[in-house]
PDB file of C-alpha atoms in Angstrom:
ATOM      1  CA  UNK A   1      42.998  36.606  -7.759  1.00 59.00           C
ATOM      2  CA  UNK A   2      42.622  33.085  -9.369  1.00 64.00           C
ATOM      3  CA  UNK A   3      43.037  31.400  -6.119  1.00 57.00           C
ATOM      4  CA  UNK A   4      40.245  33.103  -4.458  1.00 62.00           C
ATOM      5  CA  UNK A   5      37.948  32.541  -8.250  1.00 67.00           C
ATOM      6  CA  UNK A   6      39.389  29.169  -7.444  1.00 59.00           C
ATOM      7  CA  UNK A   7      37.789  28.530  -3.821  1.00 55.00           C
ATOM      8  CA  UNK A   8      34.376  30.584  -4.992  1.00 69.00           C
ATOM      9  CA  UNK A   9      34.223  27.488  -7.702  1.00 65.00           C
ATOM     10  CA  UNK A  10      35.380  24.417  -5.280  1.00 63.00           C
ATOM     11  CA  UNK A  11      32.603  26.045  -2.768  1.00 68.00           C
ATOM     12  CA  UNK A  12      29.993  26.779  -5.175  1.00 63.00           C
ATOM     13  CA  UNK A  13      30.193  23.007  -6.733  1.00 63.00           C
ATOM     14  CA  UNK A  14      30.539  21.704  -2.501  1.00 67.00           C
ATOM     15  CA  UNK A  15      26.843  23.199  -2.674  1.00 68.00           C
ATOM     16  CA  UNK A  16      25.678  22.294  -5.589  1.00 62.00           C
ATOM     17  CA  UNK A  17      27.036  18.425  -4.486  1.00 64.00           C
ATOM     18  CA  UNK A  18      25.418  18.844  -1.235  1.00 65.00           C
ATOM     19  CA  UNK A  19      22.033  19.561  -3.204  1.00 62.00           C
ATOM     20  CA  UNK A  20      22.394  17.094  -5.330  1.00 64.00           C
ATOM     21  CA  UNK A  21      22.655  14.578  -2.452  1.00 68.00           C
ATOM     22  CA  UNK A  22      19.615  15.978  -0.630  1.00 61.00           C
ATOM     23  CA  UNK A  23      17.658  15.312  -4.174  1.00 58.00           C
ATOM     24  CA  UNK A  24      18.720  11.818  -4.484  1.00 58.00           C
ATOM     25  CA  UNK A  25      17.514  10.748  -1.103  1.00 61.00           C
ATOM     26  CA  UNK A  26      14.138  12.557  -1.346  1.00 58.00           C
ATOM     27  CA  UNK A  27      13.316  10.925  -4.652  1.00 57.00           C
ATOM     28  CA  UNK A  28      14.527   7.416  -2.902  1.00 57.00           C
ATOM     29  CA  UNK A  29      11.885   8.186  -0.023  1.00 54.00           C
ATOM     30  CA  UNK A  30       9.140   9.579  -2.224  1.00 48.00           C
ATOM     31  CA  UNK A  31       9.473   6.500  -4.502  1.00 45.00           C
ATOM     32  CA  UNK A  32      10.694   3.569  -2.328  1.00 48.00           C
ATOM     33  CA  UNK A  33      10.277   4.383   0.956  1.00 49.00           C
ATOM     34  CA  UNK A  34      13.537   4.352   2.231  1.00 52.00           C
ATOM     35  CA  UNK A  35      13.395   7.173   4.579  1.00 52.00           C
ATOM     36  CA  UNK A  36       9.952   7.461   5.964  1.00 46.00           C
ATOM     37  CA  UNK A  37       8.730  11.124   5.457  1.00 49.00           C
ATOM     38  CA  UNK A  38       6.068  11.735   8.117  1.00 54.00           C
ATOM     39  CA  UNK A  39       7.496   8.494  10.565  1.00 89.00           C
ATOM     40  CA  UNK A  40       4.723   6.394   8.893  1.00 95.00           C
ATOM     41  CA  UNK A  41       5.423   3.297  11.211  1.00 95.00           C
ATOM     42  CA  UNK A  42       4.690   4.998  14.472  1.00 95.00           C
ATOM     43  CA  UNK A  43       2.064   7.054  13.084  1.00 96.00           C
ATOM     44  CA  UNK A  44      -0.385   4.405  11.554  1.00 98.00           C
ATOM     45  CA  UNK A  45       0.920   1.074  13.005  1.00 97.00           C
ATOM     46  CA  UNK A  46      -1.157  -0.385  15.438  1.00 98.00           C
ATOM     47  CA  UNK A  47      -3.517   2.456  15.146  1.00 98.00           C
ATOM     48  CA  UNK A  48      -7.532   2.792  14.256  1.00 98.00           C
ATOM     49  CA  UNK A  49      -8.257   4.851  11.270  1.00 98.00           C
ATOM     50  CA  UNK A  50     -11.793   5.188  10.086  1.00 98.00           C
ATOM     51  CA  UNK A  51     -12.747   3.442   6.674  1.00 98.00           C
ATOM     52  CA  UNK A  52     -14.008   6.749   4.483  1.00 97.00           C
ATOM     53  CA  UNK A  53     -14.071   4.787   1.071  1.00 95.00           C
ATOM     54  CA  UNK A  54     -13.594   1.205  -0.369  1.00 96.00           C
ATOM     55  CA  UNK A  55     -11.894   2.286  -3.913  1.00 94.00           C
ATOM     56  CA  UNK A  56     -11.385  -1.198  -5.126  1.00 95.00           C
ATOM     57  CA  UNK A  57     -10.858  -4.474  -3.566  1.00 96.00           C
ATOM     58  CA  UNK A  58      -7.298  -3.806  -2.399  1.00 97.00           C
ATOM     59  CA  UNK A  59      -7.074   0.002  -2.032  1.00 96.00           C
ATOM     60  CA  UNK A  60      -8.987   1.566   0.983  1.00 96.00           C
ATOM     61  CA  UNK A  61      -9.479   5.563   1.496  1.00 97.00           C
ATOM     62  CA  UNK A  62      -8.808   6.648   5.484  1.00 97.00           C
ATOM     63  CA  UNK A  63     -10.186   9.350   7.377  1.00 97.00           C
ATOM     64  CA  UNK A  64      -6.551  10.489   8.718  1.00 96.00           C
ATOM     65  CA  UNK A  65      -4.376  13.158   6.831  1.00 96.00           C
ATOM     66  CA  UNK A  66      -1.095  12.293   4.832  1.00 95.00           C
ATOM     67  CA  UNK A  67       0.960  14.602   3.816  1.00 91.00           C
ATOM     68  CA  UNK A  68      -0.385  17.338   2.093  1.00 92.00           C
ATOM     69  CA  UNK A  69      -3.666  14.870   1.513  1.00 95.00           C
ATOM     70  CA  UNK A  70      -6.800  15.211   3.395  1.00 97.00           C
ATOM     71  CA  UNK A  71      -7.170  11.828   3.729  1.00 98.00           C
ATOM     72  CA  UNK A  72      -4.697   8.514   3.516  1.00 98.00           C
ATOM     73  CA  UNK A  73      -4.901   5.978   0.421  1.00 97.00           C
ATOM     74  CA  UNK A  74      -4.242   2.263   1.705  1.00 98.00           C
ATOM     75  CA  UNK A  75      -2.578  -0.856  -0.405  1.00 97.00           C
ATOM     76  CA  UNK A  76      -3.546  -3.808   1.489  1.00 97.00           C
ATOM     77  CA  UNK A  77      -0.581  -5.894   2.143  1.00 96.00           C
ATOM     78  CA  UNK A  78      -0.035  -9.642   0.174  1.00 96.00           C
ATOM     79  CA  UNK A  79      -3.134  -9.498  -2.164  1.00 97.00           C
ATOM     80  CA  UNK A  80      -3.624  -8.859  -5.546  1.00 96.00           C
ATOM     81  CA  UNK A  81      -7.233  -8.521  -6.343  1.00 97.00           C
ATOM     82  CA  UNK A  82      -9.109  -7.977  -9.838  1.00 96.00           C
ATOM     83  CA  UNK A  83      -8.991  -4.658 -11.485  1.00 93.00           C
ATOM     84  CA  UNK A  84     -12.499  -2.351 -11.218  1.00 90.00           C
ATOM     85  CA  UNK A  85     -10.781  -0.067 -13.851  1.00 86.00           C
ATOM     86  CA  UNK A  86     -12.258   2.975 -12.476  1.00 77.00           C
ATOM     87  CA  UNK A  87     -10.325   5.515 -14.025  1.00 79.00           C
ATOM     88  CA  UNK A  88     -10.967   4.032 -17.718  1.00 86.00           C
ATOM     89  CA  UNK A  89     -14.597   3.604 -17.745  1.00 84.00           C
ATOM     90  CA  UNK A  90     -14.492   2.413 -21.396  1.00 91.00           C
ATOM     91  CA  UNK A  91     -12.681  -0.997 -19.988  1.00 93.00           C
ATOM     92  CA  UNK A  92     -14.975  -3.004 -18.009  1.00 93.00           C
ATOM     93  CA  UNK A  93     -13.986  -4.336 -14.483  1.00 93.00           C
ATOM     94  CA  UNK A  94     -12.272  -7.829 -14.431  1.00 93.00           C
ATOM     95  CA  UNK A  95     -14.416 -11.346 -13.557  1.00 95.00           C
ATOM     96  CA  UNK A  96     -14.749 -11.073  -9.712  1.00 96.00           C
ATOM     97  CA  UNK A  97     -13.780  -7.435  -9.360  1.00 96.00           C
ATOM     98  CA  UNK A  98     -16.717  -6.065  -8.184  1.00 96.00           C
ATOM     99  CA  UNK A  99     -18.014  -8.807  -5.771  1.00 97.00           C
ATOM    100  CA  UNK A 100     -14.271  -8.434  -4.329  1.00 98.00           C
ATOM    101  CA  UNK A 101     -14.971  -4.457  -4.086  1.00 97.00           C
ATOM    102  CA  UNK A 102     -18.302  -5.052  -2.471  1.00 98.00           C
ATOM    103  CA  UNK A 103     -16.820  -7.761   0.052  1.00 98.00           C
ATOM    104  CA  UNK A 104     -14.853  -4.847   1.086  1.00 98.00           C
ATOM    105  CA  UNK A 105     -16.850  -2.363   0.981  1.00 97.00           C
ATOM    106  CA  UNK A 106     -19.426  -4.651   3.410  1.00 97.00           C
ATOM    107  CA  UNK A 107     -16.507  -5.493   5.673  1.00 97.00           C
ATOM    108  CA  UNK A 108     -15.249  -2.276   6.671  1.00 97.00           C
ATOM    109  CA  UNK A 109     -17.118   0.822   4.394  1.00 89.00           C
ATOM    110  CA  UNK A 110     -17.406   3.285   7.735  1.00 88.00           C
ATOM    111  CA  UNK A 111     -15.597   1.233  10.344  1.00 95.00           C
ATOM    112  CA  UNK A 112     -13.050   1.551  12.444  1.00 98.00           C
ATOM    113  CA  UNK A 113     -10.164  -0.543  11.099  1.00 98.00           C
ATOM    114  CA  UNK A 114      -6.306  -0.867  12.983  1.00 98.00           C
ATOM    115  CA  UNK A 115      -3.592  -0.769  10.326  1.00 98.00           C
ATOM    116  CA  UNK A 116      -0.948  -3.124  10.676  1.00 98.00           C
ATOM    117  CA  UNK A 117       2.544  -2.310   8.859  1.00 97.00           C
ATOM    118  CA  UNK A 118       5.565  -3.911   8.227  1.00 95.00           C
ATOM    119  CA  UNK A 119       8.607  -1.972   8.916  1.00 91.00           C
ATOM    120  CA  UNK A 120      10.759  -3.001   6.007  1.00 92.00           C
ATOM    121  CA  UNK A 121       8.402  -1.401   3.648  1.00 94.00           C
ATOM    122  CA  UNK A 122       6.022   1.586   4.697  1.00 95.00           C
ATOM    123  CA  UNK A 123       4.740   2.558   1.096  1.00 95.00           C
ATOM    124  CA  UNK A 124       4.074   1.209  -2.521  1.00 92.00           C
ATOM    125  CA  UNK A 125       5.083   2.518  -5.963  1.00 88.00           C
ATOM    126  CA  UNK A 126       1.980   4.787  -5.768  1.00 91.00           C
ATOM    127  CA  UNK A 127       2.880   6.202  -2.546  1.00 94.00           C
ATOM    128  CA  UNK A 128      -0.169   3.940  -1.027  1.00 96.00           C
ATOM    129  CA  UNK A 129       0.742   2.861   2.311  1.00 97.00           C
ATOM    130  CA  UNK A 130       0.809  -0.907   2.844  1.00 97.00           C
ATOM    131  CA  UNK A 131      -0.715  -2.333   5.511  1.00 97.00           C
ATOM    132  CA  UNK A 132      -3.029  -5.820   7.219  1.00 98.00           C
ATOM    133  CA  UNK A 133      -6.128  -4.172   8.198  1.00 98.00           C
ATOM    134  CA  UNK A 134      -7.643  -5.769  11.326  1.00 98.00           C
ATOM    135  CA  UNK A 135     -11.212  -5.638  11.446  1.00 98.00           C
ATOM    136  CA  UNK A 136     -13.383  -4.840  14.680  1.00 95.00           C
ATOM    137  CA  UNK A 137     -14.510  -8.391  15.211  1.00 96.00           C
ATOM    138  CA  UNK A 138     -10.436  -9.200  15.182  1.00 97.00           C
ATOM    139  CA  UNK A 139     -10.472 -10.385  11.168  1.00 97.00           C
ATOM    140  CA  UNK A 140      -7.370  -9.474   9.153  1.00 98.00           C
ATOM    141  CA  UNK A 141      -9.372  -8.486   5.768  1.00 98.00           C
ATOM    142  CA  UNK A 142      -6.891  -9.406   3.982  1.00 98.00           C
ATOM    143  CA  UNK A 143      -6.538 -12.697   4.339  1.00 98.00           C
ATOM    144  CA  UNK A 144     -10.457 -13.155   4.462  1.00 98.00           C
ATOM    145  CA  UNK A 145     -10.038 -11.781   0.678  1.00 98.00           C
ATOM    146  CA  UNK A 146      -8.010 -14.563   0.402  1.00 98.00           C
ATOM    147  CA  UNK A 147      -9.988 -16.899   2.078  1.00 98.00           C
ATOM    148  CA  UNK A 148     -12.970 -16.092   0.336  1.00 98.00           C
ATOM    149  CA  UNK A 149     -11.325 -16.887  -3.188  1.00 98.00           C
ATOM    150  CA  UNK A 150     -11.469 -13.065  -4.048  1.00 98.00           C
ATOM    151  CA  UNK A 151      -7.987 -12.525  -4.000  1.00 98.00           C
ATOM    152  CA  UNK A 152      -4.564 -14.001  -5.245  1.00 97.00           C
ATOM    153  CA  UNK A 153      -1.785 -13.455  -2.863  1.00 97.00           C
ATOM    154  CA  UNK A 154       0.730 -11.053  -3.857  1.00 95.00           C
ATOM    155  CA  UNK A 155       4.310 -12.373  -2.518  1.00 90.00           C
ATOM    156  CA  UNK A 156       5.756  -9.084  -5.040  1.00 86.00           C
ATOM    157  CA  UNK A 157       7.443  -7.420  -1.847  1.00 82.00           C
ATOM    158  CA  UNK A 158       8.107 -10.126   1.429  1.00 88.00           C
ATOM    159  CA  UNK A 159       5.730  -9.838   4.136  1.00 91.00           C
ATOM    160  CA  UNK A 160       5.575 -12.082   7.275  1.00 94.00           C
ATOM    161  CA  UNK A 161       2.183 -13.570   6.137  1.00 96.00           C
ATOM    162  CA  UNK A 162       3.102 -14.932   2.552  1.00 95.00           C
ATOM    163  CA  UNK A 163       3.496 -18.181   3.973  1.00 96.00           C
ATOM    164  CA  UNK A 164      -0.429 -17.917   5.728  1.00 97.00           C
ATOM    165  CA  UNK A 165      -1.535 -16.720   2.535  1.00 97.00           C
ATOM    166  CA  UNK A 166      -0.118 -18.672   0.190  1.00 97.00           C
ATOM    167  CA  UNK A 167      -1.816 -21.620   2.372  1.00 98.00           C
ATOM    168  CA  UNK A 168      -4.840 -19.726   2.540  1.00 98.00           C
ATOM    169  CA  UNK A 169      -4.829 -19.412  -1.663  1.00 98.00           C
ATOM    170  CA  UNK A 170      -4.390 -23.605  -1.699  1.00 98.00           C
ATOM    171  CA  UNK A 171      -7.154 -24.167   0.477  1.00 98.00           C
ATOM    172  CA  UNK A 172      -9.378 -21.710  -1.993  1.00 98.00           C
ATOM    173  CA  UNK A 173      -8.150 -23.196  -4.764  1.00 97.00           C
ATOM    174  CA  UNK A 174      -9.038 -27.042  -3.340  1.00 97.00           C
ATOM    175  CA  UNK A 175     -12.352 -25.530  -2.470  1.00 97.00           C
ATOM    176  CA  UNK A 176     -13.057 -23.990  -5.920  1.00 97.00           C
ATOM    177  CA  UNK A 177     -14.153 -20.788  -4.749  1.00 97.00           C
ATOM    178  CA  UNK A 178     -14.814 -17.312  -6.501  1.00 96.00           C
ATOM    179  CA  UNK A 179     -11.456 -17.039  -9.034  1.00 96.00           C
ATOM    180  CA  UNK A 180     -10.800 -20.405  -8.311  1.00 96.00           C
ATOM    181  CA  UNK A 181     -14.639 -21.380  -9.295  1.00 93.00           C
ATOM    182  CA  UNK A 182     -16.004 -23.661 -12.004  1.00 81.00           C
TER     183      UNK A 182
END
């Protein structure tokens, strides 16, 4: 009798160890990307998505579903542009926010973009996928944020532009335009 209470216990915490381990590594792919969920790298890399809304300089909204999402929410890899503050409207956007949202928003706002991801690192702390997005005349918006002086790079998580856009920040900088302005 307390051999067989004894293997309904070992078995009972074997499956409750087993869950346990399932848990961990969905809360490591929901929240670091670890495991990709829906094979994110062959499903958006190299592929054209079309540009439904610009939400702020470095967060685009694509017509393609993720998930259990209608539509796909997109971190643009390597830059760090000025907050618009849209969900507090009682805190008003940041000096060069909006011209950096309305670059955007001119550059691709109904387009079709191609996403280009980096393998190492599919998603960001918001669940926002991270990509380059490649413009139709061949453009990497990105680094025109850059370019333009409407964006600081973001070296936070490698990528294999930082050194291109850490350049790309000097020569804005030199130039003394938008954040980098008198």
């Amino acid at each position: 009798m307390r051999l067989g209470r004894a293997l309904q216990r070992h078995k009972a915490a074997g499956l409750v160890l087993a869950l346990l381990i399932v848990l961990v590594i969905a809360l490591l792919d929901r929240s670091a990307g670890l495991f990709p969920v829906h094979d994110d790298f062959h499903k958006y890399h190299d592929q054209s998505f079309e540009v439904l809304r610009v939400i702020d300089g470095d967060t685009l909204e694509l017509k393609a579903p993720d998930g259990d999402q209608k539509t796909t929410r997109v971190r643009l890899w390597g830059v760090n542009t000025p907050e618009m503050h849209a969900d507090n409207p009682d805190t008003p956007p940041e000096p060069w926010a909006e011209e950096a949202t309305a670059f955007v928003r001119d550059a691709v706002a109904g387009q079709l973009v191609v996403l280009r991801l980096q393998d190492h690192r599919l998603r960001g702390r918001f669940g926002r996928l991270l990509a380059y997005v490649v413009l139709a005349d061949g453009r990497v918006l990105n680094a025109a944020l850059i370019e333009n002086g409407l964006s600081k790079h973001d070296g936070r998580w490698g990528h294999d532009q930082g050194g291109y856009f850490e350049a790309l920040e000097k020569n804005a900088r030199e130039r003394r335009v938008g954040l980098w302005g008198p």
